[in-house]
Each structure stands twice: as structure tokens, then as C-alpha cells.
Amino acid sequence: MAFLVAGTLRVAAQMADAQDSLGRKGKYSLQGPRVALILSSPGVPTAMVAALGGVFQALGFESCERRESPVQGFLEELTWFREYLDARGGPMGCALVALVAPSGQLRQPQRLVQELSCCGALRGCPKVFLLLSAGHGAAPEPGAFLACLGELCGRSHHWSLLQLLTELFCRVAEESTGGTRCPILRSSLRGALFLGGVEPRGPEPEPSLSAQYDLSGARAALLLAVTQDRPGAQYDLEVLGGLCQALGFETTLRTDPTAQAFQEELAQFREQLDTRRGPVSCALVALMAHGGPRGQLLGADGQEAQPEALVRELSRCQALRGCPKIFLLQACRGGNRDTGVGLTALPWYWCWLRAPATIPSHADILQIYADAPGSSSGSPTPGSSDQADILSVYAATEGCVAYRDEKGSDFIQTLVEVLRADPGQDLLELLTEVNRRVCELDVLGPDCDQLRKACLEIRSSLRRRLCLRA
């Protein structure tokens, strides 16, 4: 009897690990099957689909579904794929989906991403989306993008996927005409993802000087925070200001800016950098305020400022050309309150086990845009150098609430804690750890008595490793 109980508990523990898929060391375990889908519209070159298949195989996906449909039918195909995975039974290890359509036609990819996020078999597992433009005018040229990706996958098994993508973005930019093209990634991953199946057994070697940004020049930080009617905001300012100074940033702090002042402060910050005598190597901008229903920032006067316009303002800075520009956005991006997802039924033996924690609904997603999407009229050309070397970190995913209390926000407080502990590590990897810790928290909003979840969104067009050690 004892043998049967021990065996049952051992199997249950394995099920718990598989359901979460995130190893206890901050790395996805990928114990289940890896599933892949190539979804392309009619007219996509056969060679491009074959190249995708080769990349998927290099990443360890032995089998791959291939479906062809007009762009209008992509959602239906993703629904079929989700139902197909749920019907297979048992948890998956990872899903990789390539969406290929003529340039400009794939206009609302988030709806497609959300469809696969509802897949029960993929709960807690990484879901990777590769979005490619095909046809005349695609930027960068998808064949070159895939060839470079396949080559890196073949020889860099020990790299995490985020490390691999940073190197890929650098090569794509260097090989495109004039070096003006750069892809973008959007991540809510909670851990390191090693798709090559080989994790480093010892400490990773230090990156070469050419593989990371040169931060020998001046570092400048601008902190803009609305503190009125935002309890805890002052604590965020104090700890973030202290972190910036510890990392060698010359820091400017402005409190309670109006919506117009947000724009004016960014413009003045850019002009000051452009008129400096010495070189500038990095800029950090923190934007902290209430958020509007569509992600706007609300100034102290209650008026709206568009965060995309503030990012564009700094991307015009000539002194920062080719240098990393970091944006931290602590604000709500809508009114949705995420209750998270977890196991729907707990067997009797779960009282002896640590049940997997509830996971934010928008976690574990990585989107790779080979052709960076424009956001609105007047935005930089998709994939252009104006969008390169930018790292934006949002305290909440699109449409969701960002949480804060009298002790500060979960995002800023956790960010400072993680960066102070290990400032020499690659910033993208550190931010993934920040997201893992934020996703583990259960929070109570000011207007409800039910526990909620939060999840960061990390957007990056960085082309080198970024280490902020002073």
C-alpha cells in the first residue's frame, strides 16, 4: 500500500511540474511534446514555407502542421489548432506558430495570439509566434531573416531564445541595406527558454565586446511620475531613483507633470542629450501615472498623453543613435482584472502536494515580428532604425490593470530588487525574472476582494546584450 501511495504521489508531482512547465530554477522544462504550425496565406513562396520547416526542425520541433488559408481565415485555423491540441490529451511542452501573410495584411495579430492562449493543453507552457511578411516590399527580406535564424539555431543550441533573437536582430540590421532594418519581439515569458534542448552546464562565457552595448559614455535617466492620488508612487520614485544613481545614471526627476508636460519634458531631455559635449551611451525613461482605457498616460491634469509619442520623441535623438533606450511604464493599460488560470480540478492527493500556482492569462507568450508593425499615422517606418535599440517594459499587458499599493507598485519594487542583486547580467534575462516574480504574486485591487494576477509585457528591438553594471 505504501508503495502505491508513493508511486501515486510521484506521478502527481510530475504532473504538477508538467502543468506549470516552468522549472524551479527559472527555466522552462519543456517535458511534454513540442508542437508547431505554419499558417500561410495563398501565394506565399514554397521555398519560404520549406525554410520555416527547416528552422522548426533545428529548434527541436520534429513534427509540424502546415495549413494554408486567406488572412481572414487565420482565426478559424488557430481555433482548429487549439482544439486539436486540447483533444490530444496531456500537457504539451511548447508551441511554435508561424503566421505568414502579405505585407500589411496581418493587422490584428493579438486576436490570434489570444486564441492560442486559451488552450488548456498549453497552460503554463511557452507559446512562440513568428510573424513574417511575404511578397514585394517586405522588410526585412524574409528569406534572409529565416536563413540567419536557421544558421543561429543550428550552431547556438546553448543560447536561450532571447539571446539568440538579440543576435539575430543585430545580424538582420547589419545585412539590410544601410543597416536600417530591425525586428521587434514582445515577451511575457516567465523563464529562460532553451529550444535547442541543450542548457549550459556551467557559467556562460562572458560576451565579446562586439556582442554587447558599449556603455562607457554618459548615462542619463528621466523619471516622470504623477504622485497625486497614487498612493505608493513616492516609494517607487525613491527606490528607482536610488537604483539609477547606483547604476551610474545622471538622473532628472519631475513629479506631477501634466499631459503636455510629459511631451515637453521628453523633448527637453532629448535636446539636452543632443547638445552634450561628450558621448551618451544609454538613456532610461520611467513614465508613472494613471492609465486610460486604451493605454494612454493621464497627466496630473487628467488629460491624455500617448506613450508611443513619447517613445518616438526620444528615438529622434541623434546622440542616442545606435544606443539603447529603455522605457519603464508603470500605468494601467485598461480596466481588465486578470483572475489567472490554473488547474480546473484538483485530485484528492493534491492536499499533500504544492498545487501549481495560478498563472496570469497573458503569460508565457513570445511574439517575434520580422517586420516591425507600425502603430499609428506618423509612427516610424515599420522596421526602420527609429525603432531599433528600444526596450519598453509595461507593468501590465494590453487592456489590463497595473497594481500598486501604499508600499509601491509590484513592477517597480521587484525590478529594483532584481537589478540590485545582479546588475551585470543581460537586462532581457533579468526582466524575464522580474516578470516571473510578478506573475507569482496574488494581489488585491482597491475595488474588489478577489485575488488578481498581473503580467509584464517586454518589447525589445535591442541588437546587443545590455548589461547595466556601473
PDB file of N, CA and C in Angstrom, residues 180 182 311-312 314-318 321 325 379-381 383-390 461:
ATOM      1  N   THR A 180      19.307  49.698 -41.778  1.00  0.00           N
ATOM      2  CA  THR A 180      18.174  50.451 -41.242  1.00  0.00           C
ATOM      3  C   THR A 180      17.018  49.568 -40.800  1.00  0.00           C
ATOM      4  N   CYS A 182      15.230  46.518 -38.418  1.00  0.00           N
ATOM      5  CA  CYS A 182      15.371  45.816 -37.157  1.00  0.00           C
ATOM      6  C   CYS A 182      14.041  45.208 -36.755  1.00  0.00           C
ATOM      7  N   VAL A 311       7.908  57.727 -26.819  1.00  0.00           N
ATOM      8  CA  VAL A 311       8.988  56.864 -27.311  1.00  0.00           C
ATOM      9  C   VAL A 311       9.561  57.422 -28.607  1.00  0.00           C
ATOM     10  N   ARG A 312       8.688  57.880 -29.493  1.00  0.00           N
ATOM     11  CA  ARG A 312       9.168  58.442 -30.765  1.00  0.00           C
ATOM     12  C   ARG A 312      10.029  59.673 -30.530  1.00  0.00           C
ATOM     13  N   LEU A 314      12.118  60.354 -28.139  1.00  0.00           N
ATOM     14  CA  LEU A 314      13.488  60.006 -27.792  1.00  0.00           C
ATOM     15  C   LEU A 314      14.185  59.255 -28.920  1.00  0.00           C
ATOM     16  N   SER A 315      13.424  58.524 -29.738  1.00  0.00           N
ATOM     17  CA  SER A 315      14.051  57.805 -30.847  1.00  0.00           C
ATOM     18  C   SER A 315      14.639  58.748 -31.885  1.00  0.00           C
ATOM     19  N   ARG A 316      14.246  60.012 -31.842  1.00  0.00           N
ATOM     20  CA  ARG A 316      14.791  61.019 -32.767  1.00  0.00           C
ATOM     21  C   ARG A 316      16.119  61.581 -32.294  1.00  0.00           C
ATOM     22  N   CYS A 317      16.549  61.212 -31.099  1.00  0.00           N
ATOM     23  CA  CYS A 317      17.770  61.769 -30.508  1.00  0.00           C
ATOM     24  C   CYS A 317      18.998  61.280 -31.276  1.00  0.00           C
ATOM     25  N   GLN A 318      19.732  62.205 -31.871  1.00  0.00           N
ATOM     26  CA  GLN A 318      20.916  61.837 -32.645  1.00  0.00           C
ATOM     27  C   GLN A 318      22.040  61.321 -31.747  1.00  0.00           C
ATOM     28  N   ARG A 321      21.761  57.577 -31.290  1.00  0.00           N
ATOM     29  CA  ARG A 321      21.685  56.709 -32.449  1.00  0.00           C
ATOM     30  C   ARG A 321      22.562  55.474 -32.243  1.00  0.00           C
ATOM     31  N   LYS A 325      17.838  52.546 -25.557  1.00  0.00           N
ATOM     32  CA  LYS A 325      16.875  53.477 -24.956  1.00  0.00           C
ATOM     33  C   LYS A 325      15.846  52.636 -24.201  1.00  0.00           C
ATOM     34  N   SER A 379       3.898  57.335 -37.176  1.00  0.00           N
ATOM     35  CA  SER A 379       4.867  56.492 -36.480  1.00  0.00           C
ATOM     36  C   SER A 379       6.030  56.194 -37.399  1.00  0.00           C
ATOM     37  N   PRO A 380       7.164  55.768 -36.854  1.00  0.00           N
ATOM     38  CA  PRO A 380       8.308  55.444 -37.689  1.00  0.00           C
ATOM     39  C   PRO A 380       7.978  54.350 -38.688  1.00  0.00           C
ATOM     40  N   THR A 381       8.699  54.335 -39.786  1.00  0.00           N
ATOM     41  CA  THR A 381       8.514  53.287 -40.783  1.00  0.00           C
ATOM     42  C   THR A 381       8.713  51.927 -40.150  1.00  0.00           C
ATOM     43  N   GLY A 383       9.956  48.620 -39.026  1.00  0.00           N
ATOM     44  CA  GLY A 383      11.267  48.009 -39.186  1.00  0.00           C
ATOM     45  C   GLY A 383      12.398  49.000 -39.342  1.00  0.00           C
ATOM     46  N   SER A 384      12.135  50.308 -39.268  1.00  0.00           N
ATOM     47  CA  SER A 384      13.178  51.286 -39.521  1.00  0.00           C
ATOM     48  C   SER A 384      14.089  51.446 -38.314  1.00  0.00           C
ATOM     49  N   SER A 385      15.193  52.156 -38.538  1.00  0.00           N
ATOM     50  CA  SER A 385      16.165  52.341 -37.465  1.00  0.00           C
ATOM     51  C   SER A 385      15.597  53.163 -36.318  1.00  0.00           C
ATOM     52  N   ASP A 386      14.528  53.935 -36.548  1.00  0.00           N
ATOM     53  CA  ASP A 386      13.900  54.680 -35.467  1.00  0.00           C
ATOM     54  C   ASP A 386      13.307  53.752 -34.423  1.00  0.00           C
ATOM     55  N   GLN A 387      13.051  52.504 -34.794  1.00  0.00           N
ATOM     56  CA  GLN A 387      12.506  51.549 -33.840  1.00  0.00           C
ATOM     57  C   GLN A 387      13.576  50.622 -33.280  1.00  0.00           C
ATOM     58  N   ALA A 388      14.808  50.769 -33.701  1.00  0.00           N
ATOM     59  CA  ALA A 388      15.879  49.894 -33.232  1.00  0.00           C
ATOM     60  C   ALA A 388      16.410  50.363 -31.881  1.00  0.00           C
ATOM     61  N   ASP A 389      16.979  49.410 -31.132  1.00  0.00           N
ATOM     62  CA  ASP A 389      17.671  49.693 -29.869  1.00  0.00           C
ATOM     63  C   ASP A 389      16.748  50.263 -28.802  1.00  0.00           C
ATOM     64  N   ILE A 390      15.474  49.858 -28.824  1.00  0.00           N
ATOM     65  CA  ILE A 390      14.500  50.325 -27.844  1.00  0.00           C
ATOM     66  C   ILE A 390      14.020  49.147 -27.005  1.00  0.00           C
ATOM     67  N   SER A 461      13.710  45.791 -29.302  1.00  0.00           N
ATOM     68  CA  SER A 461      14.407  45.754 -30.591  1.00  0.00           C
ATOM     69  C   SER A 461      15.908  45.914 -30.352  1.00  0.00           C
TER      70      SER A 461
END
